[in-house]
Amino acid sequence: MAIKSLYICFIFIFLTNPTLAQTETTALTTKKINVAFAGSEPFVFTESNSGISVDIWQKIVAQKSWDFKHSTFNSVDEALHQLNQGKVDIVIGPISITTNRLENMVFSQPFYNSSISIISRLKNQSIWQKIKPFFSVKLLMAIGVFLIILAIVGTLLWLAERKKSPEQFSDKPLNGIGTGMWLAIVTMSTTGYGDKAPVTLMGRIIAGSWMVISLLFATTMVAGIASTLTISNLETTTISNIDQLSGRKTATILGSSSETFLNKTKARVITVSNLEEAILALENKEVDAVVFDRPQLLYYLKEHKKDNLYLSKAEYYKQGYGFAFPENSPLITDVNLAIVALSENQELQSIIHTYMQKDE
């Protein structure tokens, strides 16, 4: 019994001794840490080994006096695969923290909050494209229904007024109904010229009823026409929200969180290896839109002066960027503390603003 008690005490002392608990961390950091760089600009510049994520990592290793060697990967998905295989100790880049990824790895404190957005082509409309919505079938049908209703109201007014007010409403049906339609239009628009007015009780009942009905009818008709023109215009210009991607070819990066997001929509998803390839497909009209992380899209448009492309204001699937570690990594606590310290000292914000403007 005494031997068993001594054994338990020994185990307790071993687990609670800070020096012994840090042995694994010390063992790892005394050798070169195997680091993977992966991701898009401005977070990772593969040629110069710089960028927001890389600069943050450089700050951390400078504080900790760590030594590391790095490899650069073409995609985040490839780098995370190497992490799961145990071939790297940490992945540095704009790695979206998602529930699927958390099943196989752990993440640092988020150093940047991102979202997903849409880029589409900005078309210069011809004169015909600008006036084409006015000749749409729906709009012409709405105008036709409106004219039929006016003709009915005009006929009723003429029938009620033609005998008592022949000076206003002619005995000739065509002229009389035309006068009735004119009165209906003036009444509906609340213009009130006063050149025509019903004098009979039935005429006034018809005119009064039309006043009430036209208030609702005019509002509905104007809203319908505005909606038709807006939808027709959007169909020929840009994509501003995710609903417009239904059935359309949409490019995104293979293995990215935007691919996961798009797979839950009705878009026809086309995966490519990088953002440049996706934008090229968009400009060549091979796809209708590109969906990816908003900061990378903003940076790409700014650097490449793409005036023919439109970035929607809508943002989706907001998420944090962090560094990825294998489960039970001894590095994660030190990295988290360093990221928090960089944030408190405003060094984190300074690094971000070096690559991206504050208003972005």
Tab-separated table of C-alpha atoms in Angstrom:
chain	number	residue	atom	x	y	z
A	1	MET	CA	0.000	0.000	0.000
A	2	ALA	CA	2.857	2.368	0.862
A	3	ILE	CA	4.575	1.611	-2.437
A	4	LYS	CA	1.337	2.363	-4.323
A	5	SER	CA	0.996	5.727	-2.509
A	6	LEU	CA	4.562	6.675	-3.359
A	7	TYR	CA	3.925	5.812	-7.019
A	8	ILE	CA	0.824	8.039	-7.130
A	9	CYS	CA	2.754	10.916	-5.543
A	10	PHE	CA	5.538	10.527	-8.068
A	11	ILE	CA	3.067	10.689	-10.973
A	12	PHE	CA	1.372	13.770	-9.457
A	13	ILE	CA	4.685	15.596	-9.021
A	14	PHE	CA	5.708	14.743	-12.599
A	15	LEU	CA	2.491	16.053	-14.118
A	16	THR	CA	2.309	19.228	-12.036
A	17	ASN	CA	5.976	20.224	-12.208
A	18	PRO	CA	6.246	23.141	-14.686
A	19	THR	CA	9.748	22.182	-15.670
A	20	LEU	CA	8.766	18.643	-16.571
A	21	ALA	CA	5.567	19.801	-18.326
A	22	GLN	CA	7.624	22.046	-20.611
A	23	THR	CA	10.051	19.306	-21.624
A	24	GLU	CA	8.162	18.498	-24.825
A	25	THR	CA	7.980	22.170	-25.851
A	26	THR	CA	11.670	22.673	-25.181
A	27	ALA	CA	12.556	19.564	-27.147
A	28	LEU	CA	10.620	20.797	-30.160
A	29	THR	CA	11.818	24.396	-30.126
A	30	THR	CA	15.473	23.498	-29.701
A	31	LYS	CA	15.349	21.843	-33.106
A	32	LYS	CA	14.166	23.550	-36.285
A	33	ILE	CA	10.408	23.839	-36.475
A	34	ASN	CA	9.073	22.531	-39.776
A	35	VAL	CA	6.773	25.265	-41.144
A	36	ALA	CA	4.501	25.291	-44.210
A	37	PHE	CA	3.603	28.576	-45.943
A	38	ALA	CA	0.380	28.450	-47.977
A	39	GLY	CA	-2.332	30.838	-49.114
A	40	SER	CA	-3.076	33.781	-51.362
A	41	GLU	CA	-1.749	37.327	-51.449
A	42	PRO	CA	-1.618	39.546	-49.424
A	43	PHE	CA	-1.289	36.951	-46.658
A	44	VAL	CA	1.469	34.906	-48.303
A	45	PHE	CA	3.821	36.029	-51.091
A	46	THR	CA	5.547	32.840	-52.161
A	47	GLU	CA	8.408	34.477	-54.075
A	48	SER	CA	9.517	36.879	-51.325
A	49	ASN	CA	8.417	34.842	-48.272
A	50	SER	CA	6.451	37.793	-46.948
A	51	GLY	CA	2.845	38.784	-46.395
A	52	ILE	CA	0.529	39.341	-43.451
A	53	SER	CA	0.660	35.757	-42.153
A	54	VAL	CA	4.398	35.338	-42.763
A	55	ASP	CA	5.244	38.680	-41.090
A	56	ILE	CA	3.198	37.730	-38.010
A	57	TRP	CA	5.047	34.402	-37.796
A	58	GLN	CA	8.399	36.182	-38.141
A	59	LYS	CA	7.450	38.435	-35.217
A	60	ILE	CA	6.543	35.411	-33.103
A	61	VAL	CA	9.762	33.479	-33.769
A	62	ALA	CA	11.788	36.625	-33.084
A	63	GLN	CA	10.146	36.935	-29.659
A	64	LYS	CA	10.634	33.265	-28.843
A	65	SER	CA	14.081	32.901	-30.432
A	66	TRP	CA	12.845	29.871	-32.342
A	67	ASP	CA	14.590	28.433	-35.361
A	68	PHE	CA	12.559	27.091	-38.255
A	69	LYS	CA	12.746	25.820	-41.793
A	70	HIS	CA	9.896	26.336	-44.217
A	71	SER	CA	8.301	24.843	-47.305
A	72	THR	CA	5.912	26.664	-49.640
A	73	PHE	CA	2.776	24.990	-50.971
A	74	ASN	CA	0.587	26.004	-53.889
A	75	SER	CA	-2.645	25.507	-51.959
A	76	VAL	CA	-3.827	25.556	-48.351
A	77	ASP	CA	-5.469	22.170	-48.868
A	78	GLU	CA	-2.122	20.595	-49.821
A	79	ALA	CA	-0.352	22.125	-46.814
A	80	LEU	CA	-3.038	20.894	-44.399
A	81	HIS	CA	-2.692	17.416	-45.866
A	82	GLN	CA	1.034	17.521	-45.031
A	83	LEU	CA	0.124	18.651	-41.506
A	84	ASN	CA	-2.221	15.699	-41.035
A	85	GLN	CA	0.530	13.386	-42.304
A	86	GLY	CA	2.860	14.709	-39.584
A	87	LYS	CA	5.321	16.120	-42.110
A	88	VAL	CA	5.057	19.738	-40.871
A	89	ASP	CA	4.625	21.228	-37.389
A	90	ILE	CA	2.542	24.268	-38.325
A	91	VAL	CA	0.810	25.791	-41.378
A	92	ILE	CA	1.176	29.550	-41.735
A	93	GLY	CA	-1.312	31.409	-43.907
A	94	PRO	CA	-4.920	32.604	-44.161
A	95	ILE	CA	-6.309	29.300	-42.865
A	96	SER	CA	-10.079	29.525	-42.285
A	97	ILE	CA	-11.099	28.070	-38.939
A	98	THR	CA	-13.972	25.697	-39.773
A	99	THR	CA	-15.704	22.865	-37.927
A	100	ASN	CA	-14.590	20.326	-40.548
A	101	ARG	CA	-10.935	21.248	-40.086
A	102	LEU	CA	-11.204	21.252	-36.294
A	103	GLU	CA	-11.944	17.530	-36.440
A	104	ASN	CA	-8.344	16.823	-37.533
A	105	MET	CA	-6.280	19.734	-36.225
A	106	VAL	CA	-6.220	22.684	-33.846
A	107	PHE	CA	-5.918	26.407	-34.555
A	108	SER	CA	-4.297	29.418	-33.024
A	109	GLN	CA	-6.079	32.537	-31.879
A	110	PRO	CA	-7.623	34.221	-34.982
A	111	PHE	CA	-5.412	37.026	-36.260
A	112	TYR	CA	-7.854	38.271	-38.924
A	113	ASN	CA	-11.640	38.151	-39.454
A	114	SER	CA	-12.654	37.428	-43.026
A	115	SER	CA	-15.759	36.713	-45.122
A	116	ILE	CA	-16.682	35.382	-48.567
A	117	SER	CA	-17.787	37.600	-51.461
A	118	ILE	CA	-18.549	37.525	-55.204
A	119	ILE	CA	-16.744	38.966	-58.237
A	120	SER	CA	-18.512	39.187	-61.597
A	121	ARG	CA	-18.018	40.935	-64.920
A	122	LEU	CA	-19.015	44.583	-65.194
A	123	LYS	CA	-20.603	44.968	-68.600
A	124	ASN	CA	-20.893	48.184	-70.592
A	125	GLN	CA	-24.498	48.192	-71.760
A	126	SER	CA	-25.395	49.206	-75.302
A	127	ILE	CA	-28.313	51.569	-75.987
A	128	TRP	CA	-30.515	48.585	-76.849
A	129	GLN	CA	-29.600	46.811	-73.573
A	130	LYS	CA	-30.587	49.934	-71.641
A	131	ILE	CA	-34.025	50.251	-73.271
A	132	LYS	CA	-34.647	46.511	-73.681
A	133	PRO	CA	-36.320	46.148	-70.233
A	134	PHE	CA	-39.079	48.526	-71.410
A	135	PHE	CA	-40.020	45.961	-74.073
A	136	SER	CA	-40.102	42.945	-71.776
A	137	VAL	CA	-43.161	40.693	-71.986
A	138	LYS	CA	-44.085	41.255	-68.319
A	139	LEU	CA	-43.943	45.034	-68.665
A	140	LEU	CA	-45.996	45.030	-71.894
A	141	MET	CA	-48.573	42.752	-70.253
A	142	ALA	CA	-48.811	45.132	-67.268
A	143	ILE	CA	-49.383	48.096	-69.579
A	144	GLY	CA	-51.994	46.099	-71.532
A	145	VAL	CA	-53.920	45.223	-68.361
A	146	PHE	CA	-53.739	48.872	-67.274
A	147	LEU	CA	-55.208	50.063	-70.602
A	148	ILE	CA	-58.032	47.492	-70.399
A	149	ILE	CA	-58.932	48.682	-66.883
A	150	LEU	CA	-58.865	52.316	-68.039
A	151	ALA	CA	-61.128	51.412	-70.962
A	152	ILE	CA	-63.628	49.733	-68.591
A	153	VAL	CA	-63.665	52.715	-66.209
A	154	GLY	CA	-63.907	55.148	-69.141
A	155	THR	CA	-66.859	53.196	-70.598
A	156	LEU	CA	-68.712	53.187	-67.265
A	157	LEU	CA	-68.192	56.942	-66.878
A	158	TRP	CA	-69.416	57.563	-70.419
A	159	LEU	CA	-72.544	55.437	-69.919
A	160	ALA	CA	-73.350	57.271	-66.674
A	161	GLU	CA	-72.709	60.812	-68.017
A	162	ARG	CA	-73.539	60.846	-71.735
A	163	LYS	CA	-77.199	61.890	-71.322
A	164	LYS	CA	-76.872	64.419	-68.487
A	165	SER	CA	-73.541	65.911	-69.625
A	166	PRO	CA	-73.375	65.707	-73.449
A	167	GLU	CA	-71.081	68.758	-73.628
A	168	GLN	CA	-68.407	66.768	-71.763
A	169	PHE	CA	-69.152	63.235	-72.981
A	170	SER	CA	-69.922	62.918	-76.688
A	171	ASP	CA	-72.710	60.672	-77.985
A	172	LYS	CA	-70.137	59.005	-80.198
A	173	PRO	CA	-68.828	55.946	-78.299
A	174	LEU	CA	-65.196	56.336	-79.350
A	175	ASN	CA	-64.978	59.995	-78.312
A	176	GLY	CA	-67.078	59.501	-75.198
A	177	ILE	CA	-65.076	56.512	-73.920
A	178	GLY	CA	-61.858	58.400	-74.685
A	179	THR	CA	-63.085	61.280	-72.526
A	180	GLY	CA	-63.931	58.804	-69.759
A	181	MET	CA	-60.454	57.307	-69.932
A	182	TRP	CA	-58.931	60.790	-69.753
A	183	LEU	CA	-60.975	61.540	-66.624
A	184	ALA	CA	-59.855	58.212	-65.120
A	185	ILE	CA	-56.180	59.025	-65.760
A	186	VAL	CA	-56.499	62.547	-64.332
A	187	THR	CA	-58.291	61.152	-61.282
A	188	MET	CA	-55.732	58.379	-60.726
A	189	SER	CA	-52.780	60.741	-60.993
A	190	THR	CA	-54.473	63.334	-58.720
A	191	THR	CA	-53.612	65.997	-61.305
A	192	GLY	CA	-57.066	67.603	-61.066
A	193	TYR	CA	-57.280	69.729	-64.219
A	194	GLY	CA	-61.003	70.315	-63.623
A	195	ASP	CA	-61.834	70.288	-67.355
A	196	LYS	CA	-63.946	67.138	-66.950
A	197	ALA	CA	-66.039	66.116	-63.951
A	198	PRO	CA	-69.018	63.781	-63.397
A	199	VAL	CA	-72.360	65.469	-62.681
A	200	THR	CA	-74.618	62.444	-62.099
A	201	LEU	CA	-74.818	60.433	-58.888
A	202	MET	CA	-73.782	57.244	-60.674
A	203	GLY	CA	-70.877	59.042	-62.361
A	204	ARG	CA	-69.649	60.347	-59.011
A	205	ILE	CA	-69.946	56.893	-57.406
A	206	ILE	CA	-67.875	55.421	-60.263
A	207	ALA	CA	-65.299	58.237	-60.046
A	208	GLY	CA	-65.094	57.967	-56.236
A	209	SER	CA	-64.691	54.189	-56.358
A	210	TRP	CA	-61.982	54.580	-58.990
A	211	MET	CA	-60.139	57.080	-56.766
A	212	VAL	CA	-59.932	54.507	-53.944
A	213	ILE	CA	-59.110	51.583	-56.245
A	214	SER	CA	-56.491	53.541	-58.191
A	215	LEU	CA	-54.561	54.383	-54.995
A	216	LEU	CA	-53.882	50.670	-54.506
A	217	PHE	CA	-53.700	49.825	-58.191
A	218	ALA	CA	-51.225	52.587	-59.066
A	219	THR	CA	-48.897	51.669	-56.176
A	220	THR	CA	-48.930	47.968	-57.127
A	221	MET	CA	-48.420	48.710	-60.817
A	222	VAL	CA	-45.492	51.101	-60.217
A	223	ALA	CA	-43.830	48.601	-57.847
A	224	GLY	CA	-44.291	45.819	-60.419
A	225	ILE	CA	-42.804	47.901	-63.219
A	226	ALA	CA	-39.847	48.950	-61.032
A	227	SER	CA	-39.241	45.320	-60.036
A	228	THR	CA	-39.361	44.156	-63.659
A	229	LEU	CA	-36.893	46.836	-64.757
A	230	THR	CA	-34.540	46.091	-61.841
A	231	ILE	CA	-34.524	42.339	-62.447
A	232	SER	CA	-34.002	42.821	-66.193
A	233	ASN	CA	-31.110	45.189	-65.504
A	234	LEU	CA	-29.442	42.810	-63.044
A	235	GLU	CA	-29.717	39.942	-65.518
A	236	THR	CA	-27.647	41.851	-68.046
A	237	THR	CA	-25.015	43.439	-65.781
A	238	THR	CA	-23.528	42.171	-62.537
A	239	ILE	CA	-24.100	39.621	-59.782
A	240	SER	CA	-24.721	41.270	-56.436
A	241	ASN	CA	-25.963	38.427	-54.214
A	242	ILE	CA	-25.728	34.673	-53.810
A	243	ASP	CA	-29.264	34.014	-55.084
A	244	GLN	CA	-28.276	35.210	-58.565
A	245	LEU	CA	-25.714	32.390	-58.802
A	246	SER	CA	-28.438	29.735	-59.029
A	247	GLY	CA	-27.658	27.526	-62.032
A	248	ARG	CA	-24.653	29.652	-63.047
A	249	LYS	CA	-21.054	28.492	-63.404
A	250	THR	CA	-19.107	29.794	-60.406
A	251	ALA	CA	-15.354	29.394	-59.904
A	252	THR	CA	-13.688	28.976	-56.537
A	253	ILE	CA	-10.469	27.565	-55.102
A	254	LEU	CA	-10.244	23.797	-54.578
A	255	GLY	CA	-10.311	22.837	-50.895
A	256	SER	CA	-11.158	26.350	-49.692
A	257	SER	CA	-13.959	27.264	-47.286
A	258	SER	CA	-15.684	29.044	-50.185
A	259	GLU	CA	-15.998	25.662	-51.960
A	260	THR	CA	-17.754	24.271	-48.884
A	261	PHE	CA	-20.021	27.318	-48.836
A	262	LEU	CA	-20.884	27.084	-52.548
A	263	ASN	CA	-21.686	23.384	-52.330
A	264	LYS	CA	-24.636	24.351	-50.135
A	265	THR	CA	-26.047	26.675	-52.820
A	266	LYS	CA	-27.573	26.047	-56.254
A	267	ALA	CA	-24.523	27.374	-58.102
A	268	ARG	CA	-22.657	25.165	-60.613
A	269	VAL	CA	-19.292	24.975	-58.837
A	270	ILE	CA	-16.071	24.959	-60.888
A	271	THR	CA	-12.895	24.435	-58.807
A	272	VAL	CA	-9.480	25.790	-59.807
A	273	SER	CA	-6.065	25.765	-58.155
A	274	ASN	CA	-5.610	29.509	-57.500
A	275	LEU	CA	-7.275	32.916	-57.677
A	276	GLU	CA	-5.462	34.009	-60.858
A	277	GLU	CA	-6.853	30.998	-62.702
A	278	ALA	CA	-10.368	31.768	-61.441
A	279	ILE	CA	-10.226	35.423	-62.529
A	280	LEU	CA	-8.893	34.408	-65.957
A	281	ALA	CA	-11.838	32.021	-66.394
A	282	LEU	CA	-14.198	34.861	-65.460
A	283	GLU	CA	-12.659	37.291	-67.952
A	284	ASN	CA	-12.754	34.630	-70.688
A	285	LYS	CA	-16.492	34.116	-69.951
A	286	GLU	CA	-15.912	30.490	-68.985
A	287	VAL	CA	-17.665	31.179	-65.661
A	288	ASP	CA	-20.193	33.792	-64.554
A	289	ALA	CA	-18.628	34.644	-61.197
A	290	VAL	CA	-15.784	33.961	-58.773
A	291	VAL	CA	-16.497	33.337	-55.084
A	292	PHE	CA	-13.615	33.537	-52.614
A	293	ASP	CA	-12.377	35.272	-49.462
A	294	ARG	CA	-13.159	38.991	-49.586
A	295	PRO	CA	-9.751	40.404	-48.474
A	296	GLN	CA	-7.937	38.455	-51.219
A	297	LEU	CA	-10.461	39.647	-53.815
A	298	LEU	CA	-10.078	43.264	-52.680
A	299	TYR	CA	-6.313	43.038	-52.831
A	300	TYR	CA	-6.359	41.411	-56.283
A	301	LEU	CA	-8.619	44.110	-57.752
A	302	LYS	CA	-6.468	46.874	-56.264
A	303	GLU	CA	-3.186	45.435	-57.486
A	304	HIS	CA	-4.339	44.441	-60.976
A	305	LYS	CA	-6.575	47.470	-61.740
A	306	LYS	CA	-9.438	45.314	-63.027
A	307	ASP	CA	-11.998	47.970	-63.935
A	308	ASN	CA	-14.074	45.429	-65.852
A	309	LEU	CA	-14.817	43.419	-62.712
A	310	TYR	CA	-17.340	44.123	-59.955
A	311	LEU	CA	-17.010	43.054	-56.302
A	312	SER	CA	-20.405	42.735	-54.622
A	313	LYS	CA	-21.040	44.428	-51.295
A	314	ALA	CA	-22.684	41.288	-49.916
A	315	GLU	CA	-20.570	39.250	-47.471
A	316	TYR	CA	-21.185	35.652	-46.424
A	317	TYR	CA	-19.760	32.933	-44.157
A	318	LYS	CA	-17.780	35.191	-41.822
A	319	GLN	CA	-14.816	33.364	-40.323
A	320	GLY	CA	-11.480	33.833	-38.596
A	321	TYR	CA	-8.001	33.136	-39.972
A	322	GLY	CA	-5.564	31.267	-37.763
A	323	PHE	CA	-2.436	29.098	-37.927
A	324	ALA	CA	-3.006	25.333	-38.034
A	325	PHE	CA	-1.293	22.793	-35.739
A	326	PRO	CA	-1.510	19.045	-35.292
A	327	GLU	CA	-3.522	17.927	-32.270
A	328	ASN	CA	-1.674	18.227	-28.929
A	329	SER	CA	0.962	20.521	-30.442
A	330	PRO	CA	3.193	22.020	-27.718
A	331	LEU	CA	3.563	25.213	-29.797
A	332	ILE	CA	-0.012	26.439	-29.710
A	333	THR	CA	0.018	28.056	-26.240
A	334	ASP	CA	3.137	30.114	-26.958
A	335	VAL	CA	1.812	31.150	-30.375
A	336	ASN	CA	-1.530	32.218	-28.888
A	337	LEU	CA	0.153	34.305	-26.214
A	338	ALA	CA	2.354	35.945	-28.846
A	339	ILE	CA	-0.625	36.787	-31.121
A	340	VAL	CA	-2.525	38.358	-28.211
A	341	ALA	CA	0.563	40.373	-27.281
A	342	LEU	CA	0.990	41.582	-30.873
A	343	SER	CA	-2.660	42.642	-30.915
A	344	GLU	CA	-2.395	44.511	-27.613
A	345	ASN	CA	0.716	46.336	-28.825
A	346	GLN	CA	-1.028	47.273	-32.111
A	347	GLU	CA	1.747	45.469	-34.016
A	348	LEU	CA	-0.799	43.048	-35.510
A	349	GLN	CA	-2.880	45.905	-36.923
A	350	SER	CA	0.229	47.620	-38.219
A	351	ILE	CA	1.263	44.507	-40.173
A	352	ILE	CA	-2.226	44.175	-41.686
A	353	HIS	CA	-2.381	47.840	-42.712
A	354	THR	CA	1.021	47.545	-44.373
A	355	TYR	CA	-0.595	45.327	-47.009
A	356	MET	CA	-4.212	46.466	-46.966
A	357	GLN	CA	-5.731	49.916	-46.560
A	358	LYS	CA	-7.834	50.594	-43.471
A	359	ASP	CA	-10.956	51.313	-45.542
A	360	GLU	CA	-10.810	47.859	-47.140
